[in-house]
Coordinates of C-alpha atoms in Angstrom, one line a residue:
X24 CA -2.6 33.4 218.6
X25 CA -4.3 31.7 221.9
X26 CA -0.8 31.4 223.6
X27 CA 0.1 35.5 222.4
X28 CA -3.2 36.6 223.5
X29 CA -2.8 34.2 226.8
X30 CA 0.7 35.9 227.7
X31 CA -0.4 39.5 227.3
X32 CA -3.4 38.9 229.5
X33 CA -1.0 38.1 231.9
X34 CA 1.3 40.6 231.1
X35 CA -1.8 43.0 232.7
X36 CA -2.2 40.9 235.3
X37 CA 0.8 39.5 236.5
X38 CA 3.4 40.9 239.2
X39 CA 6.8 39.4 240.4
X40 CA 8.9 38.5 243.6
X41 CA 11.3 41.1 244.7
X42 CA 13.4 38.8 246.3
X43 CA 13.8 36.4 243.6
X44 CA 14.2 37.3 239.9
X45 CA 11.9 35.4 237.4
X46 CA 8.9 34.2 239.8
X47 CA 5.7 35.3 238.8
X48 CA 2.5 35.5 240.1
X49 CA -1.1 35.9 238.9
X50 CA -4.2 36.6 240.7
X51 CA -6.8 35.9 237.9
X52 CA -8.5 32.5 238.4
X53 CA -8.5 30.5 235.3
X54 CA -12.1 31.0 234.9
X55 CA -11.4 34.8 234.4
X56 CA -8.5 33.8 232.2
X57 CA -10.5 32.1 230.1
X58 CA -13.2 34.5 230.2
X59 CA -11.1 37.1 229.1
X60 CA -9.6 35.4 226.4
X61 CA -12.8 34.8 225.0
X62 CA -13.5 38.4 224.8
X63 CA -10.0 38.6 223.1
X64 CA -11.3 36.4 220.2
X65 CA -9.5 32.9 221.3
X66 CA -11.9 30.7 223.2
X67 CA -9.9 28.6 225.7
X68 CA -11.4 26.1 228.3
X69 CA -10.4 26.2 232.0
X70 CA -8.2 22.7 231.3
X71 CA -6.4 24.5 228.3
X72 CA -5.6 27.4 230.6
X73 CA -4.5 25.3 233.5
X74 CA -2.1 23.6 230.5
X75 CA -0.8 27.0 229.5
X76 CA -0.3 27.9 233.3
X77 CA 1.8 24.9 233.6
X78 CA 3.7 25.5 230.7
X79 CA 4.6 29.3 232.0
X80 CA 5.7 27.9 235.2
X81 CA 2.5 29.6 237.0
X82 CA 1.8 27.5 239.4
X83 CA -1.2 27.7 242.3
X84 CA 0.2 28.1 245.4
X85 CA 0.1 29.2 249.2
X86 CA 2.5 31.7 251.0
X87 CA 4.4 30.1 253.6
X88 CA 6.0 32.1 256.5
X89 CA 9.5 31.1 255.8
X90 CA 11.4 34.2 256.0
X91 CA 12.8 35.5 259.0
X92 CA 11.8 38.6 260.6
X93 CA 15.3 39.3 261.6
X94 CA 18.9 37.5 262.8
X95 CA 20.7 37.5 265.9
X96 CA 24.8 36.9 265.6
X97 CA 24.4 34.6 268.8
X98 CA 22.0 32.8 266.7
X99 CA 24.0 29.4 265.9
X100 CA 25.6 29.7 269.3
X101 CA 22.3 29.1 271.9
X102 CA 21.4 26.4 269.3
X103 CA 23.9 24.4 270.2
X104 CA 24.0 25.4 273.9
X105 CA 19.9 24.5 273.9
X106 CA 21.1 20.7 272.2
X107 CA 23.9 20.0 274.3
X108 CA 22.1 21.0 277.8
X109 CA 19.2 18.7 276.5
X110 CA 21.5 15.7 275.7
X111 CA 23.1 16.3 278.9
X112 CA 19.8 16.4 280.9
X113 CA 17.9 13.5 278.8
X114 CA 21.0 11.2 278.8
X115 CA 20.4 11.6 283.0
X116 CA 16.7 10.9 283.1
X117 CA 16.3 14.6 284.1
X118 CA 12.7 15.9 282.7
X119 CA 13.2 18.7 279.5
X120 CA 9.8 20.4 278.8
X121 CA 9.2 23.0 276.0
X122 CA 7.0 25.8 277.2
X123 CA 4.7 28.9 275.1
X124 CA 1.4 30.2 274.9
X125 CA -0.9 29.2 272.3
X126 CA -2.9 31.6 270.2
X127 CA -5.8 33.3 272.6
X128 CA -9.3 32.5 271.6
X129 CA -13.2 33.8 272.0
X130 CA -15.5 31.8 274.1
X131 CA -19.0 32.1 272.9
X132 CA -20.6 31.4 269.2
X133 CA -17.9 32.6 267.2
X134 CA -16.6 31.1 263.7
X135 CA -13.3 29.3 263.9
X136 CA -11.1 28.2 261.3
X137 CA -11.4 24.6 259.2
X138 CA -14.8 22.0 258.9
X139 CA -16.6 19.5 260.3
X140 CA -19.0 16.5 259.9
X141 CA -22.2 17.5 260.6
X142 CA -25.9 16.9 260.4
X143 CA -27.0 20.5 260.1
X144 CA -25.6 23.9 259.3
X145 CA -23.6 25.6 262.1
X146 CA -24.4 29.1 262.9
X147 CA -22.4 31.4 264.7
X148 CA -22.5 35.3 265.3
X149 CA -21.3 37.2 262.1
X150 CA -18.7 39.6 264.1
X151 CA -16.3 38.5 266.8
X152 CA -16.6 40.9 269.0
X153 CA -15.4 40.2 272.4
X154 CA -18.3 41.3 274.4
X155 CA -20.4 38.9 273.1
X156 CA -18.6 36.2 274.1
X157 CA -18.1 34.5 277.5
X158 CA -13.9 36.0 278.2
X159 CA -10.7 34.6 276.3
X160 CA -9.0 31.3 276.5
X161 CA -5.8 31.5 277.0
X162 CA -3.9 28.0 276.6
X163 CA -0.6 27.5 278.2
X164 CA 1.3 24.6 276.9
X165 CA 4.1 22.6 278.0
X166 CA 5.8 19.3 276.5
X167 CA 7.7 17.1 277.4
X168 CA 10.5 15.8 274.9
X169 CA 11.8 12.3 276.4
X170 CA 8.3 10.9 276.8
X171 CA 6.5 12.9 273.9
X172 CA 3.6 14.2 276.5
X173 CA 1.6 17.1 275.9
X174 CA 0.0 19.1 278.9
X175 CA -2.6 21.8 278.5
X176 CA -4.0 24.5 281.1
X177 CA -6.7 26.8 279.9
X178 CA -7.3 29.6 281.6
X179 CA -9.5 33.1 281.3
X180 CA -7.7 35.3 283.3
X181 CA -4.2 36.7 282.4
X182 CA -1.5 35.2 280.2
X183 CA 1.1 36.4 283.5
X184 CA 4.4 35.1 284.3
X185 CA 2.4 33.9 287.3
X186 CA 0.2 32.3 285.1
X187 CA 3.1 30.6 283.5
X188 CA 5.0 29.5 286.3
X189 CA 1.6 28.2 288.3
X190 CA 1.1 26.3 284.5
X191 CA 4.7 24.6 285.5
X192 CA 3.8 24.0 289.2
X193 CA 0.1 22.5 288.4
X194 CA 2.1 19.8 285.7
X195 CA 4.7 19.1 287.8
X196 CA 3.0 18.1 291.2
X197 CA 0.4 16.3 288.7
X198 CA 2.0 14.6 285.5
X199 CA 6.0 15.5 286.3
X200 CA 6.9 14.1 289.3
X201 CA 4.8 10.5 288.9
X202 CA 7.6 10.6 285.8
X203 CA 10.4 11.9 287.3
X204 CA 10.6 11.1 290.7
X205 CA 13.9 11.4 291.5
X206 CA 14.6 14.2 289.2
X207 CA 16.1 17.5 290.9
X208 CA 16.4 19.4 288.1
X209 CA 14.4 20.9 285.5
X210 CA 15.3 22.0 282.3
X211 CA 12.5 24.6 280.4
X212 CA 13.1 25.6 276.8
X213 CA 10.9 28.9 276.1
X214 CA 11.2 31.5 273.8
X215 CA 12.4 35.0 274.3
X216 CA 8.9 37.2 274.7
X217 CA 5.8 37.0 276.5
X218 CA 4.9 35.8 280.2
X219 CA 8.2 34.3 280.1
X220 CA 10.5 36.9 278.4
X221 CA 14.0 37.1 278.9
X222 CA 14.1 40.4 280.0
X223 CA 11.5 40.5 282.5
X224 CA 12.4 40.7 286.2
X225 CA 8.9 39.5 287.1
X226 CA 9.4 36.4 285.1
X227 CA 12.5 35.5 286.9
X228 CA 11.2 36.7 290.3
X229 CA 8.2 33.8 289.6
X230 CA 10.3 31.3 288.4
X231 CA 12.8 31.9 291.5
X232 CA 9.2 31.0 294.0
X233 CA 8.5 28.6 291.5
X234 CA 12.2 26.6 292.4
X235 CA 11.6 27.2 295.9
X236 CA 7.9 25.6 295.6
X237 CA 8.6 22.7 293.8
X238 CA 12.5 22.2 295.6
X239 CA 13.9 21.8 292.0
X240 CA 16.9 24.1 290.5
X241 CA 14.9 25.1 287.4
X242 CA 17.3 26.1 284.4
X243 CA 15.7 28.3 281.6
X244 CA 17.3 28.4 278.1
X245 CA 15.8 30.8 275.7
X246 CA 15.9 30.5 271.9
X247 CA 17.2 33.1 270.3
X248 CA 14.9 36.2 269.0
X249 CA 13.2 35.1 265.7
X250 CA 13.7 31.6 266.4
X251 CA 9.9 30.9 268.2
X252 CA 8.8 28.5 265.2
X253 CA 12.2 26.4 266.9
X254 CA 10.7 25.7 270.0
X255 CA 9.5 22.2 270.2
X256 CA 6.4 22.9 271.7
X257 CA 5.1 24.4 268.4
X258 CA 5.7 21.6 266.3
X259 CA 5.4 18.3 268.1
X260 CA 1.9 19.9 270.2
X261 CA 0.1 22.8 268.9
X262 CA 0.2 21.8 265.6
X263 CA -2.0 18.7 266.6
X264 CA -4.1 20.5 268.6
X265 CA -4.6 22.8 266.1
X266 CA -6.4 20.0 264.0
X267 CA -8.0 18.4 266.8
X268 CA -10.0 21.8 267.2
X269 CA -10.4 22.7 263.4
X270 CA -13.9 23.9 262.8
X271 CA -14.9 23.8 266.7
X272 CA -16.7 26.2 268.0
X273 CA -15.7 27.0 271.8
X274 CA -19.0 27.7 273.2
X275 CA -17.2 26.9 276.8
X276 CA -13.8 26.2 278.7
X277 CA -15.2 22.9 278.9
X278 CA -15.6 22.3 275.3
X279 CA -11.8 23.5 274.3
X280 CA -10.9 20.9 276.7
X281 CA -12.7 18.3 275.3
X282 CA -11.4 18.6 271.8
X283 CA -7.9 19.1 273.0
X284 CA -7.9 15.9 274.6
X285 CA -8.2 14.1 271.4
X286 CA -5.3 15.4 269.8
X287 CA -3.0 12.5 269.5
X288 CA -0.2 11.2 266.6
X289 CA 0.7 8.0 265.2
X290 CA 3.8 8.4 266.6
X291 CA 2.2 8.0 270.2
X292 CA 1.9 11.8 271.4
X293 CA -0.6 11.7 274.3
X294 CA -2.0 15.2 275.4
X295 CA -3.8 15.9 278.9
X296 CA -6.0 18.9 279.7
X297 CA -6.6 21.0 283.1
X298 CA -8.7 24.1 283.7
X299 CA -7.4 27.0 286.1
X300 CA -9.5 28.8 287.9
X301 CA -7.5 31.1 289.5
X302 CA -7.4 35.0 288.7
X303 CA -4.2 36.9 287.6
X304 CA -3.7 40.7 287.5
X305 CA -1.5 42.4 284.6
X306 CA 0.9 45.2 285.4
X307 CA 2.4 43.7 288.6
X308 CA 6.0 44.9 289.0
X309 CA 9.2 43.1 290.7
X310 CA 9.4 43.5 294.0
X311 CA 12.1 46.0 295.5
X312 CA 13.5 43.3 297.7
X313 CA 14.1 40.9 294.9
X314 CA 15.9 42.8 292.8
X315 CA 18.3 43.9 295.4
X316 CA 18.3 40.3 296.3
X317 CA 18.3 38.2 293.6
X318 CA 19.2 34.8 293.7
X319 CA 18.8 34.0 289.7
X320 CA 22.3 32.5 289.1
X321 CA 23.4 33.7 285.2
X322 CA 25.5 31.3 282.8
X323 CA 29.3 32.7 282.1
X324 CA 27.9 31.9 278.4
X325 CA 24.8 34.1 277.0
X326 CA 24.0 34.8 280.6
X327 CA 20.8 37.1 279.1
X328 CA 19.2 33.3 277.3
X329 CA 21.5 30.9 279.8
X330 CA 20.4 30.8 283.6
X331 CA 19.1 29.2 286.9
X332 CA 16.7 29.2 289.6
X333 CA 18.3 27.1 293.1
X334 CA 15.5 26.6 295.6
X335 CA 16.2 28.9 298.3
X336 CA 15.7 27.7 302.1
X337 CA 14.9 31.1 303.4

């Protein structure tokens, strides 16, 4: 009788995965479960519901972002363009950094995700609205694959493809070239959107001062639309810094640095922090003279993912 009653509670309560026949979900705790079947005239405790769960295959899980939003057909193909240019430029001591932007954040006394150890009870404002706060943080990462080195640099402004390609610049002249010092080539893995999207003229029109700046042919491969969660960068550095920052509250740019810092893996990942200061405007367009001029040398193969910036003399 408990198990009939048990299975048309459920029945009431239960809804399935479109995509997959015979997966079930429930959204009753097993306190209610119980509750309920009480009320049906079979008494069950929460460890004889958790049994019956079991045995029903109902188990207590989390969604996980696994499907993908969409395919491209050149998919498989800039995969293994992306793997054999960084074979090609590790196996020469040539420096391969993964770039992106992590997630923007509120400075002020605002909540943030996960705990910590203290003393007392932290407080923070009960709405996050922006204008009670001190700006946004916005954290530009880049790593770098043969030495497994993090870089961070937090600024407030603008997440620009200036921003981005000064972000480069400021790693370079600081971390890169103390590594690379005969290097003369660059190889930046990046995704297809934001400050550095494939399809932006100003992102290529920053990178092309950025090659003349640092005298380095820069070569940009994109992944492949969808693909983002591919990019090293989001795996083998945000993720640590993620938990190195759970349950922090960023009352200041100082602070975010601080806890970023410490973010670190037994596997030896070492992650440095700078602040920029400097003050970028959104809405800037391409200028007439590089686009009738452009020196941005496209691959024969995926020339929209696949291409170069040479340092230009003049």
């Amino acid at each position: 009788m408990l198990e009939e009653n048990f299975l048309k509670l459920l029945s009431e309560f239960t809804a399935g995965d479109p995509m997959r026949d015979g997966v079930l979900w429930t959204n009753l705790s097993r306190s209610e479960i119980s509750r309920r079947l009480a009320e049906m005239g079979t008494s069950a405790s929460r460890h004889t519901v958790r049994k019956l769960l079991k045995k029903h295959g109902l188990g207590q899980r989390k969604t996980r972002k696994k499907k993908p939003l969409g395919s491209h057909p050149d998919r498989d193909a800039q995969f293994q363009n992306i793997a054999k240019l960084k074979v090609e430029y590790m196996d020469k001591g040539e420096p391969v950094i993964s770039i992106d932007t992590k997630k923007k954040e509120l400075i002020g006394n605002f909540s943030r995700e996960g705990r910590t150890y203290t003393q007392a009870p932290v407080d923070t404002l009960d709405h996050d609205f922006p204008s009670a706060g001190e700006g946004k943080l916005i954290p530009h990462g880049i790593y770098d694959l043969a030495r497994n080195q993090g870089h961070m640099n937090l600024n407030t402004s603008h997440d620009t493809s200036e921003f981005c390609c000064d972000s480069i610049a400021h790693w370079w002249r600081h971390y890169g070239c103390r590594h690379y010092p005969n290097a003369r080539r660059l190889l930046l893995l990046c995704d297809g959107g934001g400050s550095n999207a494939a399809n932006r003229h100003v992102f290529k029109e920053a990178l092309q001062a950025l090659a003349n700046s640092l005298g380095l042919e820069i070569r940009v491969a994109h992944y492949p639309p969808y693909c983002s969660k591919h990019n090293p960068i989001e795996h083998r550095l945000f993720s640590h810094i993620t938990r190195a920052c759970l349950g922090v509250v960023f009352h200041s740019v100082a602070i975010a640095k601080q806890f970023m810092e410490k973010a670190k893996t037994c596997t030896g990942l070492k992650v440095t922090v700078d602040i920029l200061t400097e003050v970028y405007a959104t809405g800037k367009k391409c200028a007439d003279s590089f686009l009738n001029n452009m020196k941005i040398i496209f691959d024969d193969y995926l020339p929209r993912w696949n291409y170069r910036a040479a340092p230009q003399t003049s």
